[in-house]
C-alpha cells in the first residue's frame, strides 16, 4: 500500500515538474513572438519615415495628407502635377480645457507642375512650395499651413488656371487662391473671395 502511494506521489511530482517546464517554454515563445512583432513594427515605421523624408523628426508621429497625382490633356494642353510631402514639417499645439496640451506634427507639401502646349514646354517639373504664395498668405500663417489641394480650373488659348488651397491641417481655415500660368511661363496669383470660391 505504502509502495503504491510512494509511486503515485512520484508520478504526480514528475508530471507537475514537466507541466511547469512546458509553461515556461510557452511563456518564452510568447515573449519572443511579441518581441519579434515589436521589432517588425518598428522597422516598418522607420522605413515609412525614411520614404517620406530623411529629415522628418522620427521621435514624433507625423501625419501626412494623401498625395495628389494628375496627368491630363485639356484643350490640347498636357498638364501633369503632383502634390506630395517634402522634407519639412509643421506642428500645431492644442490646449484643451483641462490644461492638457497636445502637439500634432504634419509633413509639409510641395507642388510639382509640368505644362506643355503642342510642342512648347511652358513648365517642366517646376516646384512650388508654400513660400511661393507669401504674397497672399502672411509669413506667420505660412508656418501653420500647407498646400492641401490643387485642381485645374480652366484652360484658355493663353493660360492655364489652377485652384489652390493653403490650409491649416485638420481644419477648414484656408486661403483660396487662383493661380494663372501664362504661355510664357509667368505665374499670377489672386486670392479668391467667398463668391469666387463657390464658382469652382
PDB file of C-alpha atoms in Angstrom:
ATOM      1  CA  UNK A   1       0.000   0.000   0.000  1.00  0.00           C
ATOM      2  CA  UNK A   2       2.772   2.407   1.010  1.00  0.00           C
ATOM      3  CA  UNK A   3       4.665   1.430  -2.109  1.00  0.00           C
ATOM      4  CA  UNK A   4       1.667   2.361  -4.336  1.00  0.00           C
ATOM      5  CA  UNK A   5       1.338   5.680  -2.502  1.00  0.00           C
ATOM      6  CA  UNK A   6       5.047   6.487  -3.000  1.00  0.00           C
ATOM      7  CA  UNK A   7       4.864   5.636  -6.710  1.00  0.00           C
ATOM      8  CA  UNK A   8       1.727   7.779  -7.147  1.00  0.00           C
ATOM      9  CA  UNK A   9       3.357  10.741  -5.395  1.00  0.00           C
ATOM     10  CA  UNK A  10       6.498  10.313  -7.523  1.00  0.00           C
ATOM     11  CA  UNK A  11       4.482  10.297 -10.773  1.00  0.00           C
ATOM     12  CA  UNK A  12       2.469  13.307  -9.623  1.00  0.00           C
ATOM     13  CA  UNK A  13       5.684  15.247  -8.785  1.00  0.00           C
ATOM     14  CA  UNK A  14       7.294  14.386 -12.148  1.00  0.00           C
ATOM     15  CA  UNK A  15       4.096  15.376 -14.012  1.00  0.00           C
ATOM     16  CA  UNK A  16       3.951  18.768 -12.233  1.00  0.00           C
ATOM     17  CA  UNK A  17       7.620  19.370 -12.970  1.00  0.00           C
ATOM     18  CA  UNK A  18       7.093  18.695 -16.683  1.00  0.00           C
ATOM     19  CA  UNK A  19       3.980  20.873 -16.717  1.00  0.00           C
ATOM     20  CA  UNK A  20       5.928  23.741 -15.144  1.00  0.00           C
ATOM     21  CA  UNK A  21       8.666  23.364 -17.761  1.00  0.00           C
ATOM     22  CA  UNK A  22       6.105  23.338 -20.562  1.00  0.00           C
ATOM     23  CA  UNK A  23       4.523  26.541 -19.235  1.00  0.00           C
ATOM     24  CA  UNK A  24       7.951  28.191 -19.024  1.00  0.00           C
ATOM     25  CA  UNK A  25       8.646  27.221 -22.629  1.00  0.00           C
ATOM     26  CA  UNK A  26       5.256  28.585 -23.723  1.00  0.00           C
ATOM     27  CA  UNK A  27       5.907  31.890 -21.910  1.00  0.00           C
ATOM     28  CA  UNK A  28       9.327  32.164 -23.561  1.00  0.00           C
ATOM     29  CA  UNK A  29       7.882  31.510 -27.021  1.00  0.00           C
ATOM     30  CA  UNK A  30       5.109  34.074 -26.462  1.00  0.00           C
ATOM     31  CA  UNK A  31       7.572  36.662 -25.206  1.00  0.00           C
ATOM     32  CA  UNK A  32       9.874  36.020 -28.166  1.00  0.00           C
ATOM     33  CA  UNK A  33       6.946  36.370 -30.591  1.00  0.00           C
ATOM     34  CA  UNK A  34       5.894  39.695 -29.029  1.00  0.00           C
ATOM     35  CA  UNK A  35       9.451  40.978 -29.237  1.00  0.00           C
ATOM     36  CA  UNK A  36       9.721  39.915 -32.885  1.00  0.00           C
ATOM     37  CA  UNK A  37       6.403  41.643 -33.667  1.00  0.00           C
ATOM     38  CA  UNK A  38       7.647  44.796 -31.956  1.00  0.00           C
ATOM     39  CA  UNK A  39      10.869  44.749 -33.975  1.00  0.00           C
ATOM     40  CA  UNK A  40       8.956  44.209 -37.220  1.00  0.00           C
ATOM     41  CA  UNK A  41       6.566  47.082 -36.471  1.00  0.00           C
ATOM     42  CA  UNK A  42       9.441  49.426 -35.619  1.00  0.00           C
ATOM     43  CA  UNK A  43      11.208  48.530 -38.855  1.00  0.00           C
ATOM     44  CA  UNK A  44       8.061  49.293 -40.875  1.00  0.00           C
ATOM     45  CA  UNK A  45       7.625  52.644 -39.115  1.00  0.00           C
ATOM     46  CA  UNK A  46      11.268  53.562 -39.686  1.00  0.00           C
ATOM     47  CA  UNK A  47      11.050  52.603 -43.352  1.00  0.00           C
ATOM     48  CA  UNK A  48       7.865  54.650 -43.736  1.00  0.00           C
ATOM     49  CA  UNK A  49       9.512  57.648 -42.115  1.00  0.00           C
ATOM     50  CA  UNK A  50      12.529  57.373 -44.408  1.00  0.00           C
ATOM     51  CA  UNK A  51      10.354  57.048 -47.502  1.00  0.00           C
ATOM     52  CA  UNK A  52       8.588  60.305 -46.621  1.00  0.00           C
ATOM     53  CA  UNK A  53      11.741  62.202 -45.764  1.00  0.00           C
ATOM     54  CA  UNK A  54      15.050  61.517 -44.092  1.00  0.00           C
ATOM     55  CA  UNK A  55      14.807  64.833 -42.225  1.00  0.00           C
ATOM     56  CA  UNK A  56      11.401  64.293 -40.613  1.00  0.00           C
ATOM     57  CA  UNK A  57      11.669  64.016 -36.826  1.00  0.00           C
ATOM     58  CA  UNK A  58      11.207  60.293 -36.140  1.00  0.00           C
ATOM     59  CA  UNK A  59      10.556  60.895 -32.421  1.00  0.00           C
ATOM     60  CA  UNK A  60       7.029  62.065 -33.252  1.00  0.00           C
ATOM     61  CA  UNK A  61       4.173  60.595 -35.231  1.00  0.00           C
ATOM     62  CA  UNK A  62       3.983  62.581 -38.469  1.00  0.00           C
ATOM     63  CA  UNK A  63       0.572  62.870 -40.135  1.00  0.00           C
ATOM     64  CA  UNK A  64       0.568  63.053 -43.909  1.00  0.00           C
ATOM     65  CA  UNK A  65      -2.101  64.091 -46.393  1.00  0.00           C
ATOM     66  CA  UNK A  66      -2.778  61.831 -49.412  1.00  0.00           C
ATOM     67  CA  UNK A  67      -0.574  62.552 -52.405  1.00  0.00           C
ATOM     68  CA  UNK A  68      -2.274  64.140 -55.426  1.00  0.00           C
ATOM     69  CA  UNK A  69      -1.213  62.926 -58.893  1.00  0.00           C
ATOM     70  CA  UNK A  70      -2.835  64.297 -62.063  1.00  0.00           C
ATOM     71  CA  UNK A  71      -1.770  63.734 -65.678  1.00  0.00           C
ATOM     72  CA  UNK A  72      -4.298  65.004 -68.212  1.00  0.00           C
ATOM     73  CA  UNK A  73      -4.838  66.764 -71.534  1.00  0.00           C
ATOM     74  CA  UNK A  74      -7.297  69.677 -71.578  1.00  0.00           C
ATOM     75  CA  UNK A  75      -7.907  71.934 -74.565  1.00  0.00           C
ATOM     76  CA  UNK A  76      -4.857  70.470 -76.304  1.00  0.00           C
ATOM     77  CA  UNK A  77      -2.621  71.259 -73.300  1.00  0.00           C
ATOM     78  CA  UNK A  78      -0.774  68.479 -71.474  1.00  0.00           C
ATOM     79  CA  UNK A  79      -0.883  69.174 -67.731  1.00  0.00           C
ATOM     80  CA  UNK A  80       0.853  66.976 -65.159  1.00  0.00           C
ATOM     81  CA  UNK A  81       1.174  67.814 -61.477  1.00  0.00           C
ATOM     82  CA  UNK A  82       1.593  66.216 -58.105  1.00  0.00           C
ATOM     83  CA  UNK A  83       1.301  67.497 -54.550  1.00  0.00           C
ATOM     84  CA  UNK A  84       3.397  65.477 -52.141  1.00  0.00           C
ATOM     85  CA  UNK A  85       5.379  65.558 -48.898  1.00  0.00           C
ATOM     86  CA  UNK A  86       8.631  67.448 -48.849  1.00  0.00           C
ATOM     87  CA  UNK A  87      11.443  67.387 -46.261  1.00  0.00           C
ATOM     88  CA  UNK A  88       9.842  69.860 -43.853  1.00  0.00           C
ATOM     89  CA  UNK A  89       7.302  69.507 -41.061  1.00  0.00           C
ATOM     90  CA  UNK A  90       4.920  71.825 -39.291  1.00  0.00           C
ATOM     91  CA  UNK A  91       3.249  71.487 -35.929  1.00  0.00           C
ATOM     92  CA  UNK A  92       0.051  72.589 -34.241  1.00  0.00           C
ATOM     93  CA  UNK A  93      -0.267  72.770 -30.455  1.00  0.00           C
ATOM     94  CA  UNK A  94      -3.738  72.338 -28.961  1.00  0.00           C
ATOM     95  CA  UNK A  95      -4.527  73.328 -25.358  1.00  0.00           C
ATOM     96  CA  UNK A  96      -7.620  71.578 -24.005  1.00  0.00           C
ATOM     97  CA  UNK A  97      -9.938  72.961 -21.304  1.00  0.00           C
ATOM     98  CA  UNK A  98      -8.480  70.803 -18.560  1.00  0.00           C
ATOM     99  CA  UNK A  99      -4.981  72.122 -19.287  1.00  0.00           C
ATOM    100  CA  UNK A 100      -3.866  69.111 -21.346  1.00  0.00           C
ATOM    101  CA  UNK A 101      -1.520  70.085 -24.181  1.00  0.00           C
ATOM    102  CA  UNK A 102      -1.073  68.088 -27.387  1.00  0.00           C
ATOM    103  CA  UNK A 103       1.218  68.873 -30.285  1.00  0.00           C
ATOM    104  CA  UNK A 104       0.428  67.365 -33.686  1.00  0.00           C
ATOM    105  CA  UNK A 105       3.063  67.128 -36.426  1.00  0.00           C
ATOM    106  CA  UNK A 106       2.404  67.172 -40.173  1.00  0.00           C
ATOM    107  CA  UNK A 107       4.541  66.595 -43.244  1.00  0.00           C
ATOM    108  CA  UNK A 108       4.725  69.770 -45.310  1.00  0.00           C
ATOM    109  CA  UNK A 109       3.977  69.557 -49.052  1.00  0.00           C
ATOM    110  CA  UNK A 110       5.156  70.930 -52.398  1.00  0.00           C
ATOM    111  CA  UNK A 111       3.568  71.060 -55.824  1.00  0.00           C
ATOM    112  CA  UNK A 112       5.443  69.777 -58.905  1.00  0.00           C
ATOM    113  CA  UNK A 113       3.999  71.116 -62.156  1.00  0.00           C
ATOM    114  CA  UNK A 114       4.622  70.472 -65.861  1.00  0.00           C
ATOM    115  CA  UNK A 115       2.695  72.153 -68.708  1.00  0.00           C
ATOM    116  CA  UNK A 116       3.175  71.542 -72.421  1.00  0.00           C
ATOM    117  CA  UNK A 117       1.156  73.245 -75.189  1.00  0.00           C
ATOM    118  CA  UNK A 118       1.597  71.463 -78.534  1.00  0.00           C
ATOM    119  CA  UNK A 119       5.401  71.253 -78.886  1.00  0.00           C
ATOM    120  CA  UNK A 120       6.175  74.098 -76.484  1.00  0.00           C
ATOM    121  CA  UNK A 121       7.196  73.278 -72.921  1.00  0.00           C
ATOM    122  CA  UNK A 122       5.852  76.019 -70.660  1.00  0.00           C
ATOM    123  CA  UNK A 123       6.942  74.468 -67.325  1.00  0.00           C
ATOM    124  CA  UNK A 124       8.908  71.296 -66.649  1.00  0.00           C
ATOM    125  CA  UNK A 125       8.708  69.863 -63.106  1.00  0.00           C
ATOM    126  CA  UNK A 126       8.553  73.361 -61.635  1.00  0.00           C
ATOM    127  CA  UNK A 127       8.466  73.133 -57.828  1.00  0.00           C
ATOM    128  CA  UNK A 128       6.115  75.383 -55.882  1.00  0.00           C
ATOM    129  CA  UNK A 129       6.347  75.251 -52.107  1.00  0.00           C
ATOM    130  CA  UNK A 130       4.059  77.225 -49.815  1.00  0.00           C
ATOM    131  CA  UNK A 131       6.505  80.148 -49.589  1.00  0.00           C
ATOM    132  CA  UNK A 132       5.655  80.902 -53.241  1.00  0.00           C
ATOM    133  CA  UNK A 133       2.244  82.072 -52.004  1.00  0.00           C
ATOM    134  CA  UNK A 134       3.642  84.522 -49.410  1.00  0.00           C
ATOM    135  CA  UNK A 135       2.201  87.488 -51.337  1.00  0.00           C
ATOM    136  CA  UNK A 136      -1.241  86.238 -50.257  1.00  0.00           C
ATOM    137  CA  UNK A 137      -0.625  84.180 -47.111  1.00  0.00           C
ATOM    138  CA  UNK A 138       1.208  86.105 -44.335  1.00  0.00           C
ATOM    139  CA  UNK A 139       4.547  84.520 -43.403  1.00  0.00           C
ATOM    140  CA  UNK A 140       3.373  83.963 -39.814  1.00  0.00           C
ATOM    141  CA  UNK A 141       0.435  81.953 -41.187  1.00  0.00           C
ATOM    142  CA  UNK A 142       2.568  80.029 -43.681  1.00  0.00           C
ATOM    143  CA  UNK A 143       4.331  78.357 -40.743  1.00  0.00           C
ATOM    144  CA  UNK A 144       0.995  76.805 -39.692  1.00  0.00           C
ATOM    145  CA  UNK A 145      -0.374  75.973 -43.157  1.00  0.00           C
ATOM    146  CA  UNK A 146       0.323  73.647 -46.070  1.00  0.00           C
ATOM    147  CA  UNK A 147      -0.742  73.173 -49.691  1.00  0.00           C
ATOM    148  CA  UNK A 148      -3.771  70.981 -49.234  1.00  0.00           C
ATOM    149  CA  UNK A 149      -5.498  70.888 -52.639  1.00  0.00           C
ATOM    150  CA  UNK A 150      -4.811  71.767 -56.287  1.00  0.00           C
ATOM    151  CA  UNK A 151      -7.102  71.415 -59.309  1.00  0.00           C
ATOM    152  CA  UNK A 152      -7.243  72.759 -62.864  1.00  0.00           C
ATOM    153  CA  UNK A 153      -9.895  75.476 -63.041  1.00  0.00           C
ATOM    154  CA  UNK A 154      -9.858  76.142 -66.788  1.00  0.00           C
ATOM    155  CA  UNK A 155      -7.647  76.239 -69.896  1.00  0.00           C
ATOM    156  CA  UNK A 156      -7.670  79.085 -72.422  1.00  0.00           C
ATOM    157  CA  UNK A 157      -5.612  79.894 -75.523  1.00  0.00           C
ATOM    158  CA  UNK A 158      -3.198  81.997 -73.443  1.00  0.00           C
ATOM    159  CA  UNK A 159      -3.080  80.374 -69.996  1.00  0.00           C
ATOM    160  CA  UNK A 160      -3.909  77.552 -67.611  1.00  0.00           C
ATOM    161  CA  UNK A 161      -5.715  78.455 -64.381  1.00  0.00           C
ATOM    162  CA  UNK A 162      -5.482  76.424 -61.184  1.00  0.00           C
ATOM    163  CA  UNK A 163      -7.452  76.470 -57.940  1.00  0.00           C
ATOM    164  CA  UNK A 164      -5.119  76.113 -54.944  1.00  0.00           C
ATOM    165  CA  UNK A 165      -5.928  75.917 -51.237  1.00  0.00           C
ATOM    166  CA  UNK A 166      -3.420  76.668 -48.481  1.00  0.00           C
ATOM    167  CA  UNK A 167      -4.929  75.368 -45.243  1.00  0.00           C
ATOM    168  CA  UNK A 168      -4.238  74.781 -41.588  1.00  0.00           C
ATOM    169  CA  UNK A 169      -4.161  70.972 -41.197  1.00  0.00           C
ATOM    170  CA  UNK A 170      -7.305  69.275 -39.896  1.00  0.00           C
ATOM    171  CA  UNK A 171      -9.365  72.448 -40.190  1.00  0.00           C
ATOM    172  CA  UNK A 172     -11.451  74.447 -42.644  1.00  0.00           C
ATOM    173  CA  UNK A 173      -9.282  77.553 -42.151  1.00  0.00           C
ATOM    174  CA  UNK A 174      -7.935  78.097 -45.669  1.00  0.00           C
ATOM    175  CA  UNK A 175      -6.708  80.603 -48.212  1.00  0.00           C
ATOM    176  CA  UNK A 176      -8.329  80.078 -51.625  1.00  0.00           C
ATOM    177  CA  UNK A 177      -6.056  81.084 -54.471  1.00  0.00           C
ATOM    178  CA  UNK A 178      -6.326  81.330 -58.249  1.00  0.00           C
ATOM    179  CA  UNK A 179      -3.004  80.574 -59.903  1.00  0.00           C
ATOM    180  CA  UNK A 180      -2.680  81.524 -63.595  1.00  0.00           C
ATOM    181  CA  UNK A 181       0.209  80.146 -65.700  1.00  0.00           C
ATOM    182  CA  UNK A 182       0.626  82.148 -68.918  1.00  0.00           C
ATOM    183  CA  UNK A 183       2.068  80.695 -72.128  1.00  0.00           C
ATOM    184  CA  UNK A 184       5.398  82.428 -71.442  1.00  0.00           C
ATOM    185  CA  UNK A 185       5.668  80.659 -68.057  1.00  0.00           C
ATOM    186  CA  UNK A 186       4.867  83.655 -65.866  1.00  0.00           C
ATOM    187  CA  UNK A 187       2.690  82.968 -62.819  1.00  0.00           C
ATOM    188  CA  UNK A 188      -0.048  85.242 -61.475  1.00  0.00           C
ATOM    189  CA  UNK A 189      -1.741  84.800 -58.095  1.00  0.00           C
ATOM    190  CA  UNK A 190      -5.056  86.109 -56.859  1.00  0.00           C
ATOM    191  CA  UNK A 191      -6.884  85.443 -53.597  1.00  0.00           C
ATOM    192  CA  UNK A 192     -10.468  84.385 -54.175  1.00  0.00           C
ATOM    193  CA  UNK A 193     -13.341  85.776 -52.152  1.00  0.00           C
ATOM    194  CA  UNK A 194     -16.302  83.677 -50.998  1.00  0.00           C
ATOM    195  CA  UNK A 195     -18.367  84.225 -54.166  1.00  0.00           C
ATOM    196  CA  UNK A 196     -15.448  83.360 -56.488  1.00  0.00           C
ATOM    197  CA  UNK A 197     -14.603  80.301 -54.410  1.00  0.00           C
ATOM    198  CA  UNK A 198     -18.142  78.976 -54.856  1.00  0.00           C
ATOM    199  CA  UNK A 199     -17.754  79.172 -58.641  1.00  0.00           C
ATOM    200  CA  UNK A 200     -15.173  76.379 -58.604  1.00  0.00           C
TER     201      UNK A 200
END
